[in-house]
Coordinates of C-alpha atoms in Angstrom, one line a residue:
Chain A
G1 CA 0.1 15.6 -13.1
A2 CA -2.8 14.4 -12.0
G3 CA -1.5 11.0 -10.6
V4 CA 1.6 9.4 -9.6
S5 CA 3.4 8.3 -12.8
Q6 CA 5.7 5.0 -12.7
S7 CA 7.9 4.0 -15.6
P8 CA 8.5 1.6 -17.1
S9 CA 5.1 -0.1 -16.5
N10 CA 6.8 -3.6 -17.4
K11 CA 10.7 -4.4 -17.2
V12 CA 12.2 -7.7 -18.3
T13 CA 16.0 -8.0 -17.3
E14 CA 18.4 -10.8 -17.2
K15 CA 19.8 -11.8 -13.8
G16 CA 22.9 -10.0 -12.8
K17 CA 21.9 -6.7 -15.0
D18 CA 20.9 -3.2 -13.0
V19 CA 17.7 -1.8 -13.5
E20 CA 16.3 1.8 -12.8
L21 CA 12.6 2.0 -11.7
R22 CA 11.2 6.0 -12.0
C23 CA 8.5 7.7 -10.2
D24 CA 6.6 11.0 -10.9
P25 CA 4.9 11.8 -7.7
I26 CA 1.8 14.3 -7.3
S27 CA 2.4 17.7 -7.4
G28 CA 3.1 19.2 -4.0
H29 CA 3.5 15.9 -2.2
T30 CA 6.3 16.2 -0.2
A31 CA 6.6 12.9 0.9
L32 CA 7.3 9.5 -1.5
Y33 CA 7.1 6.2 -0.5
W34 CA 8.6 2.9 -2.5
Y35 CA 6.8 -0.5 -1.6
R36 CA 7.4 -3.8 -3.2
Q37 CA 4.4 -6.5 -3.7
S38 CA 5.4 -10.0 -4.7
L39 CA 2.6 -12.0 -6.7
G40 CA -0.5 -11.9 -4.6
Q41 CA 1.2 -10.7 -1.6
G42 CA 0.9 -7.9 0.7
L43 CA 2.8 -4.3 0.3
E44 CA 6.4 -4.7 1.7
F45 CA 7.7 -1.1 2.6
L46 CA 11.1 -0.4 0.9
I47 CA 11.9 3.2 1.4
Y48 CA 10.4 6.7 2.4
F49 CA 11.6 10.3 1.7
Q50 CA 9.8 13.4 3.3
G51 CA 11.0 16.7 2.4
N52 CA 14.6 17.4 2.9
S53 CA 15.0 15.0 5.7
A54 CA 17.1 11.8 5.3
P55 CA 15.1 9.1 3.5
D56 CA 14.1 6.0 5.9
K57 CA 15.9 3.2 4.2
S58 CA 15.0 0.8 6.8
G59 CA 13.0 -1.5 4.6
L60 CA 15.5 -1.8 1.8
P61 CA 16.5 -5.8 1.7
S62 CA 20.0 -5.5 0.7
D63 CA 22.7 -3.3 -0.5
R64 CA 21.6 -3.9 -3.9
F65 CA 19.0 -1.7 -3.5
S66 CA 19.2 2.1 -3.5
A67 CA 16.8 5.1 -4.2
E68 CA 17.3 8.6 -4.6
R69 CA 14.8 11.6 -4.9
T70 CA 16.2 14.6 -7.1
G71 CA 14.8 18.1 -5.8
G72 CA 11.8 16.7 -3.7
S73 CA 10.4 15.3 -6.9
V74 CA 11.3 12.4 -9.0
S75 CA 12.4 9.5 -7.6
T76 CA 14.9 6.6 -8.9
L77 CA 14.8 3.1 -7.6
T78 CA 17.9 1.0 -8.6
I79 CA 18.5 -2.5 -8.2
Q80 CA 22.1 -3.7 -9.2
R81 CA 23.0 -7.2 -9.8
T82 CA 19.3 -8.4 -10.1
Q83 CA 18.2 -11.7 -8.8
Q84 CA 15.5 -13.9 -9.8
E85 CA 14.1 -13.2 -6.3
D86 CA 13.7 -9.5 -6.9
S87 CA 10.8 -10.2 -9.5
A88 CA 7.8 -8.1 -8.2
V89 CA 5.8 -5.2 -8.6
Y90 CA 7.6 -2.0 -7.5
L91 CA 4.9 0.5 -6.4
C92 CA 5.3 3.9 -5.6
A93 CA 3.4 6.4 -3.5
S94 CA 3.3 10.2 -2.4
S95 CA 1.3 12.2 0.2
L96 CA 1.1 15.3 1.7
G97 CA 3.2 14.1 4.6
Q98 CA 2.7 14.5 8.2
G99 CA -0.2 12.3 8.2
R100 CA -2.4 14.2 6.0
G101 CA -4.5 12.2 4.2
G102 CA -3.7 8.8 2.8
Y103 CA -1.3 7.9 -0.2
T104 CA -1.7 7.7 -3.6
F105 CA -0.2 5.2 -5.4
G106 CA 0.9 4.8 -9.1
S107 CA 0.2 1.8 -11.1
G108 CA 3.5 0.1 -10.4
T109 CA 6.6 -1.6 -12.4
R110 CA 6.1 -5.3 -12.7
L111 CA 9.8 -6.5 -13.2
T112 CA 10.6 -10.0 -14.4
V113 CA 13.9 -11.1 -13.9
V114 CA 15.1 -14.3 -16.0
Chain B
Q1 CA 6.9 -7.2 13.1
Q2 CA 3.5 -7.2 11.8
Q3 CA 1.7 -4.3 13.3
V4 CA -1.6 -4.4 11.2
K5 CA -2.8 -8.1 11.0
Q6 CA -5.8 -8.5 8.4
S7 CA -8.2 -11.5 8.1
P8 CA -9.4 -13.2 6.2
Q9 CA -7.1 -13.8 3.7
S10 CA -9.8 -14.7 1.0
L11 CA -13.3 -14.4 1.1
I12 CA -16.0 -15.2 -1.4
V13 CA -19.4 -13.8 -1.4
Q14 CA -22.4 -13.9 -3.4
K15 CA -23.9 -10.9 -5.3
G16 CA -25.9 -8.9 -2.8
G17 CA -24.4 -10.3 0.2
I18 CA -22.3 -8.5 2.8
S19 CA -18.5 -8.6 2.7
I20 CA -17.0 -8.3 5.8
I21 CA -13.1 -7.8 6.3
N22 CA -11.5 -7.1 9.7
C23 CA -8.1 -5.6 10.9
A24 CA -6.3 -5.5 14.1
Y25 CA -3.6 -3.2 15.1
E26 CA -1.1 -3.0 18.0
N27 CA 0.2 0.3 18.1
T28 CA -2.1 3.1 20.0
A29 CA -0.2 5.9 18.7
F30 CA -1.8 5.3 15.4
D31 CA -4.6 7.6 14.6
Y32 CA -5.7 7.4 11.0
F33 CA -7.1 4.1 9.6
P34 CA -7.4 3.7 5.6
W35 CA -8.8 1.0 3.4
Y36 CA -7.6 0.4 -0.1
Q37 CA -8.8 -1.3 -3.2
Q38 CA -6.5 -3.0 -5.4
F39 CA -7.5 -4.2 -8.7
P40 CA -5.5 -6.5 -11.2
G41 CA -2.4 -4.9 -13.0
K42 CA -3.0 -1.3 -10.8
G43 CA -1.9 0.1 -7.5
P44 CA -4.0 0.4 -4.4
A45 CA -6.6 3.2 -4.3
L46 CA -7.8 5.0 -1.5
L47 CA -11.3 3.7 -0.4
I48 CA -12.2 4.8 2.6
A49 CA -10.6 6.2 5.7
I50 CA -11.5 7.0 9.6
R51 CA -9.8 8.9 12.5
P52 CA -10.5 7.3 16.0
D53 CA -12.6 10.2 17.2
V54 CA -15.4 8.5 15.4
S55 CA -16.9 4.7 15.6
E56 CA -17.9 4.7 12.3
K57 CA -17.9 6.1 8.9
K58 CA -20.2 5.2 5.7
E59 CA -19.6 6.3 2.1
G60 CA -22.3 4.5 -0.1
R61 CA -22.2 0.6 0.1
F62 CA -18.5 0.8 2.2
T63 CA -18.5 1.6 5.7
I64 CA -15.6 1.3 8.4
S65 CA -16.4 0.4 12.0
F66 CA -14.3 1.1 14.8
N67 CA -13.6 -0.1 17.9
K68 CA -10.7 1.7 19.8
S69 CA -10.8 -0.1 23.1
A70 CA -10.2 -3.4 21.2
K71 CA -8.0 -1.7 18.6
Q72 CA -9.9 -3.3 15.8
F73 CA -11.5 -2.1 12.6
S74 CA -13.3 -3.6 10.0
L75 CA -14.5 -2.7 6.4
H76 CA -18.3 -3.9 5.5
I77 CA -19.4 -3.6 1.7
M78 CA -23.0 -3.9 2.0
D79 CA -25.3 -5.4 -1.3
S80 CA -21.5 -6.5 -2.7
Q81 CA -21.3 -6.6 -6.5
P82 CA -18.9 -8.6 -8.7
G83 CA -17.1 -5.2 -9.8
D84 CA -16.4 -5.2 -5.9
S85 CA -13.8 -8.3 -6.7
A86 CA -10.4 -7.0 -5.7
T87 CA -7.9 -7.1 -3.3
Y88 CA -8.7 -4.9 -0.2
F89 CA -5.7 -3.8 2.2
C90 CA -6.1 -2.0 5.5
A91 CA -3.7 0.3 7.0
A92 CA -2.7 2.3 9.9
S93 CA -0.8 5.4 10.3
N94 CA 0.4 7.9 13.0
S95 CA 0.3 11.6 12.1
N96 CA 3.6 12.6 13.6
N97 CA 5.5 10.1 11.3
N98 CA 3.4 9.5 8.5
D99 CA 4.6 6.0 8.7
M100 CA 1.7 3.7 7.5
R101 CA 1.7 -0.2 8.4
F102 CA -0.6 -2.2 5.7
G103 CA -2.1 -5.5 6.4
A104 CA -1.7 -8.4 4.2
G105 CA -4.4 -8.0 2.3
T106 CA -8.0 -9.8 1.5
R107 CA -8.8 -11.2 -2.0
L108 CA -12.8 -10.5 -2.4
T109 CA -14.4 -12.6 -5.0
V110 CA -18.1 -11.8 -5.5
K111 CA -20.0 -14.7 -7.3
P112 CA -23.0 -13.2 -9.7

């Protein structure tokens, strides 16, 4: 596609439920990133995929968070047993990788845990 | 560890004025310095970027000034317009590992 697509755009879930957030990167972009942005805050790095290499999971805040990238394209971020502090906008970005240019971000998924 | 420090946190400028946002970095391996613009409800969008082989890059009303020795770079918005009101993020990355670090953001408000 022309841009990075994220779904759903909004998600309201009950505390304790699991959620899955989806990201469709730009075709041909080998690198994919997940960030979290709390209200009025900066960008918190979560996880990074580059080609077939093992992902950099150093930013995941707890073991309730996991992500996978199937076939080097679509990625899913899963949050298990959601907590109220997980409420945030989850942003996905993709790039050509290896420092070749900047990131292209999706519009994000706004997650609200009630 | 915050590798990119951005200031100010918020900025109010009158229409037609100059908006200046500053960033400082620590890692001398960084070699790519982009600025992103984010409107409410949208993801950040690449605005302008610079590499350390030049000291300034201008695109329309937007200019990046880069000081390699001081490890600082700044965004200047000339003739600021209300439509420029957004949050701006500076960032820095190393081409070898594509690990990009973001500043904390600056919320710019341009008053008509």
